[in-house]
GROMACS .gro file of C-alpha atoms in nm:
model
  285
    1MET     CA    1   5.209   0.741  -0.820
    2VAL     CA    2   5.373   0.830  -1.145
    3GLU     CA    3   5.215   0.887  -1.479
    4ASP     CA    4   5.361   0.944  -1.824
    5CYS     CA    5   5.190   1.235  -1.998
    6SER     CA    6   5.356   1.167  -2.334
    7GLY     CA    7   5.055   0.988  -2.482
    8LYS     CA    8   5.291   0.755  -2.669
    9MET     CA    9   5.139   0.478  -2.876
   10SER     CA   10   5.158   0.138  -2.711
   11SER     CA   11   5.185  -0.189  -2.904
   12ASP     CA   12   4.991  -0.387  -2.646
   13GLU     CA   13   4.700  -0.174  -2.542
   14ASP     CA   14   4.448  -0.379  -2.345
   15LEU     CA   15   4.169  -0.361  -2.602
   16SER     CA   16   4.191  -0.365  -2.980
   17PRO     CA   17   4.201  -0.129  -3.169
   18ILE     CA   18   4.513   0.043  -3.040
   19SER     CA   19   4.493   0.401  -2.912
   20ALA     CA   20   4.713   0.640  -2.718
   21PRO     CA   21   4.716   0.547  -2.349
   22SER     CA   22   4.658   0.729  -2.025
   23GLU     CA   23   4.863   0.636  -1.721
   24SER     CA   24   4.863   0.656  -1.343
   25GLY     CA   25   5.105   0.565  -1.069
   26ILE     CA   26   5.199   0.596  -0.701
   27ILE     CA   27   5.531   0.626  -0.522
   28ILE     CA   28   5.526   0.506  -0.162
   29ALA     CA   29   5.823   0.588   0.062
   30VAL     CA   30   5.868   0.397   0.386
   31GLU     CA   31   6.040   0.696   0.539
   32ASP     CA   32   5.903   1.049   0.514
   33VAL     CA   33   6.115   1.208   0.241
   34PHE     CA   34   5.837   1.435   0.109
   35SER     CA   35   5.663   1.733   0.263
   36ASP     CA   36   5.315   1.859   0.179
   37GLU     CA   37   5.466   2.149  -0.014
   38ASP     CA   38   5.633   1.909  -0.257
   39PHE     CA   39   5.301   1.825  -0.423
   40VAL     CA   40   5.090   2.048  -0.644
   41GLU     CA   41   4.784   2.016  -0.861
   42ASP     CA   42   4.739   2.158  -1.208
   43VAL     CA   43   4.479   2.126  -1.480
   44SER     CA   44   4.685   1.899  -1.709
   45ALA     CA   45   4.792   1.640  -1.452
   46VAL     CA   46   4.656   1.562  -1.109
   47SER     CA   47   4.933   1.513  -0.854
   48GLY     CA   48   4.965   1.525  -0.480
   49GLY     CA   49   5.066   1.329  -0.176
   50SER     CA   50   5.045   1.287   0.197
   51HIS     CA   51   5.196   1.091   0.484
   52SER     CA   52   5.100   0.896   0.794
   53GLU     CA   53   5.045   1.087   1.118
   54GLU     CA   54   5.372   0.969   1.271
   55GLY     CA   55   5.561   1.045   0.948
   56SER     CA   56   5.699   0.695   0.888
   57CYS     CA   57   5.523   0.648   0.554
   58SER     CA   58   5.466   0.901   0.277
   59TYR     CA   59   5.333   0.879  -0.074
   60GLY     CA   60   5.306   1.085  -0.389
   61PHE     CA   61   5.081   1.033  -0.689
   62SER     CA   62   5.034   1.164  -1.040
   63SER     CA   63   4.769   1.093  -1.301
   64CYS     CA   64   4.751   1.225  -1.657
   65GLN     CA   65   4.492   1.164  -1.927
   66GLY     CA   66   4.732   1.166  -2.220
   67LYS     CA   67   4.571   1.200  -2.565
   68ARG     CA   68   4.258   0.998  -2.506
   69ALA     CA   69   3.914   1.159  -2.512
   70THR     CA   70   3.833   1.024  -2.166
   71MET     CA   71   4.033   0.922  -1.860
   72GLU     CA   72   4.010   0.550  -1.784
   73ASP     CA   73   4.274   0.529  -1.507
   74PHE     CA   74   4.202   0.576  -1.137
   75TYR     CA   75   4.405   0.547  -0.819
   76ASP     CA   76   4.338   0.518  -0.447
   77ALA     CA   77   4.574   0.609  -0.162
   78ARG     CA   78   4.482   0.601   0.207
   79ILE     CA   79   4.659   0.559   0.541
   80PRO     CA   80   4.375   0.507   0.792
   81ASN     CA   81   4.390   0.381   1.148
   82ILE     CA   82   4.187   0.062   1.189
   83ASN     CA   83   4.136  -0.078   1.538
   84GLY     CA   84   4.444   0.108   1.657
   85GLN     CA   85   4.658  -0.029   1.373
   86ARG     CA   86   4.806   0.190   1.100
   87VAL     CA   87   4.710   0.053   0.760
   88GLY     CA   88   4.816   0.184   0.421
   89PHE     CA   89   4.627   0.103   0.104
   90PHE     CA   90   4.749   0.213  -0.239
   91GLY     CA   91   4.607   0.110  -0.574
   92VAL     CA   92   4.636   0.181  -0.946
   93PHE     CA   93   4.342   0.080  -1.165
   94ASP     CA   94   4.390   0.088  -1.543
   95GLY     CA   95   4.056   0.073  -1.723
   96HIS     CA   96   3.990  -0.048  -2.075
   97GLY     CA   97   3.676  -0.022  -2.284
   98GLY     CA   98   3.546   0.247  -2.051
   99SER     CA   99   3.612   0.394  -1.707
  100ARG     CA  100   3.338   0.234  -1.497
  101ALA     CA  101   3.532  -0.072  -1.380
  102ALA     CA  102   3.838   0.127  -1.272
  103GLU     CA  103   3.623   0.385  -1.095
  104TYR     CA  104   3.426   0.110  -0.920
  105LEU     CA  105   3.751  -0.038  -0.787
  106LYS     CA  106   3.860   0.299  -0.654
  107HIS     CA  107   3.542   0.329  -0.448
  108HIS     CA  108   3.483  -0.032  -0.341
  109LEU     CA  109   3.794  -0.254  -0.340
  110PHE     CA  110   3.951  -0.122  -0.020
  111GLU     CA  111   3.616  -0.101   0.156
  112ASN     CA  112   3.548  -0.466   0.079
  113LEU     CA  113   3.895  -0.559   0.200
  114ILE     CA  114   3.883  -0.386   0.538
  115ASN     CA  115   3.535  -0.529   0.599
  116HIS     CA  116   3.654  -0.885   0.536
  117PRO     CA  117   3.631  -1.087   0.861
  118ASN     CA  118   3.987  -1.219   0.818
  119PHE     CA  119   4.150  -0.887   0.729
  120PHE     CA  120   4.399  -0.906   1.018
  121THR     CA  121   4.405  -1.282   1.085
  122ASP     CA  122   4.458  -1.406   0.727
  123THR     CA  123   4.535  -1.101   0.518
  124LYS     CA  124   4.632  -1.285   0.198
  125GLN     CA  125   4.306  -1.477   0.199
  126ALA     CA  126   4.116  -1.154   0.265
  127ILE     CA  127   4.287  -0.984  -0.030
  128SER     CA  128   4.216  -1.271  -0.270
  129GLU     CA  129   3.852  -1.307  -0.170
  130SER     CA  130   3.793  -0.929  -0.166
  131TYR     CA  131   3.933  -0.895  -0.520
  132GLN     CA  132   3.704  -1.167  -0.651
  133GLN     CA  133   3.402  -1.044  -0.455
  134THR     CA  134   3.452  -0.690  -0.588
  135ASP     CA  135   3.465  -0.830  -0.941
  136ALA     CA  136   3.141  -1.022  -0.887
  137ASP     CA  137   2.975  -0.713  -0.736
  138PHE     CA  138   3.078  -0.499  -1.033
  139LEU     CA  139   2.947  -0.751  -1.285
  140LYS     CA  140   2.617  -0.762  -1.098
  141VAL     CA  141   2.588  -0.382  -1.097
  142GLU     CA  142   2.670  -0.372  -1.470
  143SER     CA  143   2.448  -0.667  -1.570
  144SER     CA  144   2.199  -0.449  -1.756
  145ILE     CA  145   2.461  -0.239  -1.938
  146TYR     CA  146   2.570  -0.350  -2.284
  147ARG     CA  147   2.922  -0.209  -2.285
  148ASP     CA  148   3.175  -0.458  -2.151
  149ASP     CA  149   3.454  -0.260  -1.989
  150GLY     CA  150   3.717  -0.384  -1.746
  151SER     CA  151   4.019  -0.284  -1.542
  152THR     CA  152   4.352  -0.407  -1.413
  153ALA     CA  153   4.451  -0.352  -1.050
  154SER     CA  154   4.786  -0.329  -0.877
  155THR     CA  155   4.761  -0.268  -0.504
  156ALA     CA  156   4.990  -0.244  -0.204
  157LEU     CA  157   4.867  -0.301   0.150
  158LEU     CA  158   5.078  -0.203   0.451
  159VAL     CA  159   4.985  -0.358   0.785
  160GLY     CA  160   5.251  -0.271   1.040
  161ASP     CA  161   5.579  -0.379   0.885
  162GLN     CA  162   5.413  -0.629   0.649
  163LEU     CA  163   5.371  -0.540   0.282
  164TYR     CA  164   5.122  -0.725   0.062
  165VAL     CA  165   5.127  -0.658  -0.313
  166ALA     CA  166   4.838  -0.795  -0.519
  167ASN     CA  167   4.812  -0.778  -0.896
  168VAL     CA  168   4.553  -0.847  -1.164
  169GLY     CA  169   4.655  -0.749  -1.518
  170ASP     CA  170   4.959  -0.560  -1.643
  171SER     CA  171   4.995  -0.268  -1.403
  172ARG     CA  172   5.312  -0.330  -1.205
  173ALA     CA  173   5.460  -0.301  -0.856
  174VAL     CA  174   5.836  -0.256  -0.814
  175ILE     CA  175   6.031  -0.189  -0.494
  176SER     CA  176   6.367  -0.025  -0.446
  177LYS     CA  177   6.568  -0.227  -0.196
  178ALA     CA  178   6.926  -0.123  -0.119
  179GLY     CA  179   6.927   0.063  -0.451
  180GLU     CA  180   6.807  -0.234  -0.657
  181ALA     CA  181   6.479  -0.242  -0.853
  182ILE     CA  182   6.290  -0.560  -0.760
  183PRO     CA  183   5.953  -0.639  -0.924
  184LEU     CA  184   5.685  -0.764  -0.686
  185SER     CA  185   5.439  -0.853  -0.958
  186GLU     CA  186   5.444  -1.031  -1.292
  187ASP     CA  187   5.231  -0.900  -1.577
  188HIS     CA  188   4.931  -1.114  -1.665
  189LYS     CA  189   4.975  -1.154  -2.039
  190PRO     CA  190   4.792  -1.415  -2.250
  191ASN     CA  191   5.121  -1.551  -2.391
  192ARG     CA  192   5.259  -1.629  -2.043
  193ASP     CA  193   5.286  -2.007  -2.047
  194ASP     CA  194   5.084  -2.065  -1.731
  195GLU     CA  195   4.820  -1.809  -1.830
  196ARG     CA  196   4.781  -1.952  -2.181
  197GLU     CA  197   4.739  -2.300  -2.032
  198ARG     CA  198   4.476  -2.176  -1.784
  199ILE     CA  199   4.281  -1.997  -2.060
  200GLU     CA  200   4.288  -2.295  -2.295
  201GLN     CA  201   4.182  -2.535  -2.019
  202ALA     CA  202   3.883  -2.307  -1.958
  203GLY     CA  203   3.785  -2.340  -2.324
  204GLY     CA  204   3.933  -2.013  -2.452
  205ASN     CA  205   4.210  -1.936  -2.696
  206VAL     CA  206   4.496  -1.692  -2.735
  207LEU     CA  207   4.528  -1.530  -3.078
  208TRP     CA  208   4.769  -1.284  -3.235
  209ALA     CA  209   4.608  -0.949  -3.323
  210GLY     CA  210   4.891  -0.698  -3.310
  211THR     CA  211   4.988  -0.865  -2.984
  212TRP     CA  212   4.873  -1.181  -2.808
  213ARG     CA  213   4.511  -1.142  -2.697
  214VAL     CA  214   4.247  -1.352  -2.523
  215GLY     CA  215   4.005  -1.446  -2.799
  216GLY     CA  216   4.189  -1.200  -3.022
  217VAL     CA  217   4.041  -0.914  -2.817
  218LEU     CA  218   4.198  -0.853  -2.475
  219ALA     CA  219   4.574  -0.807  -2.422
  220VAL     CA  220   4.564  -0.897  -2.051
  221SER     CA  221   4.477  -1.242  -1.919
  222ARG     CA  222   4.335  -1.128  -1.584
  223ALA     CA  223   4.107  -0.832  -1.520
  224PHE     CA  224   3.803  -0.705  -1.335
  225GLY     CA  225   3.489  -0.682  -1.545
  226ASN     CA  226   3.505  -0.801  -1.907
  227ARG     CA  227   3.186  -0.999  -1.860
  228LEU     CA  228   3.191  -1.153  -2.210
  229LEU     CA  229   3.535  -1.303  -2.145
  230LYS     CA  230   3.488  -1.376  -1.774
  231GLN     CA  231   3.521  -1.752  -1.814
  232TYR     CA  232   3.884  -1.696  -1.918
  233VAL     CA  233   3.976  -1.354  -1.777
  234VAL     CA  234   3.967  -1.396  -1.400
  235ALA     CA  235   4.014  -1.141  -1.121
  236GLU     CA  236   4.206  -1.376  -0.892
  237PRO     CA  237   4.518  -1.182  -0.782
  238GLU     CA  238   4.873  -1.303  -0.750
  239ILE     CA  239   4.997  -1.187  -0.409
  240GLN     CA  240   5.352  -1.124  -0.291
  241GLU     CA  241   5.444  -1.060   0.071
  242ALA     CA  242   5.748  -0.873   0.203
  243VAL     CA  243   5.871  -0.728   0.531
  244ILE     CA  244   5.950  -0.358   0.549
  245ASP     CA  245   6.310  -0.331   0.669
  246GLU     CA  246   6.587  -0.072   0.664
  247ASP     CA  247   6.694  -0.171   0.311
  248MET     CA  248   6.351  -0.106   0.157
  249GLU     CA  249   6.342   0.251   0.026
  250PHE     CA  250   6.021   0.291  -0.171
  251LEU     CA  251   5.761   0.113  -0.381
  252VAL     CA  252   5.623   0.223  -0.717
  253LEU     CA  253   5.283   0.121  -0.851
  254ALA     CA  254   5.213   0.228  -1.209
  255SER     CA  255   5.003   0.136  -1.509
  256ASP     CA  256   5.154  -0.006  -1.826
  257GLY     CA  257   5.166   0.343  -1.978
  258LEU     CA  258   5.485   0.391  -1.777
  259TRP     CA  259   5.640   0.045  -1.795
  260ASP     CA  260   5.584   0.011  -2.171
  261VAL     CA  261   5.824   0.298  -2.237
  262VAL     CA  262   6.084   0.267  -1.960
  263SER     CA  263   6.248  -0.029  -1.787
  264ASN     CA  264   6.235  -0.089  -1.412
  265GLU     CA  265   6.609  -0.024  -1.381
  266VAL     CA  266   6.621   0.302  -1.580
  267TYR     CA  267   6.317   0.446  -1.405
  268PHE     CA  268   6.443   0.360  -1.058
  269HIS     CA  269   6.789   0.501  -1.130
  270ASP     CA  270   6.634   0.837  -1.218
  271LEU     CA  271   6.389   0.821  -0.926
  272ILE     CA  272   6.662   0.749  -0.671
  273LEU     CA  273   6.857   1.050  -0.797
  274LEU     CA  274   6.546   1.267  -0.763
  275CYS     CA  275   6.470   1.145  -0.409
  276THR     CA  276   6.831   1.201  -0.305
  277GLU     CA  277   6.816   1.556  -0.438
  278MET     CA  278   6.485   1.622  -0.259
  279GLN     CA  279   6.623   1.493   0.071
  280PHE     CA  280   6.926   1.718   0.034
  281LEU     CA  281   6.708   2.023  -0.038
  282LEU     CA  282   6.478   1.951   0.258
  283LEU     CA  283   6.770   1.905   0.496
  284ASN     CA  284   6.928   2.231   0.382
  285GLN     CA  285   6.620   2.455   0.390
   0.00000   0.00000   0.00000
């Protein structure tokens, strides 16, 4: 995961009024280019990483609060063995209006997914239904609480050589394949033609308030939580599927705090240079 600690002001923060963002992200490598010593933790930014037992998949993460009073971003990264099958789950959850929704996703989304009866037989269906069930569960837990917070989610699921990327909101998943940055998700923004049409058909509206917002309030068109806007702001994910092959180098999941200030291409150019340097240093130790 990668996170920008700059605390730069963003023009399309999820909730109005605008404030300086926090960010989180994950880098997943399909070959083990990192060692445990490459990751450290400090008090200003949480970072770390690990790898699968056989060393074929490694990941690194970083999370930084920025200039906000509280941290609303969470991440999850696991590579468990389920029924003899290696499974990798990685997620970035960008909260807005509070941290409860994002924290709930960290603790419950993957658990709901692996407990779905069709996890291995129909993985895309399991992902979609688990996303929406987790949203319903969170809203039920929060039913007596006045504050109406929410969260985006960008997740990657590895099952063997199959990669499933699911997205709700404006966190983003981008892969590096043969040196090219390829997005595997499309931001859910209210001014996206298909999203605006869906919202208006549900009886909502999209208004300009510094940026395009659902009901003039929320700058993402899909999210977990947000009970007061739930009729329009759904948690149904868009899912992309890919096969891990020799051309796929790594995948980056990150919140909009990164993508709002750097393009996919510029970020991946710098990241490829860094990974190449790290590989060289490891090989020459």
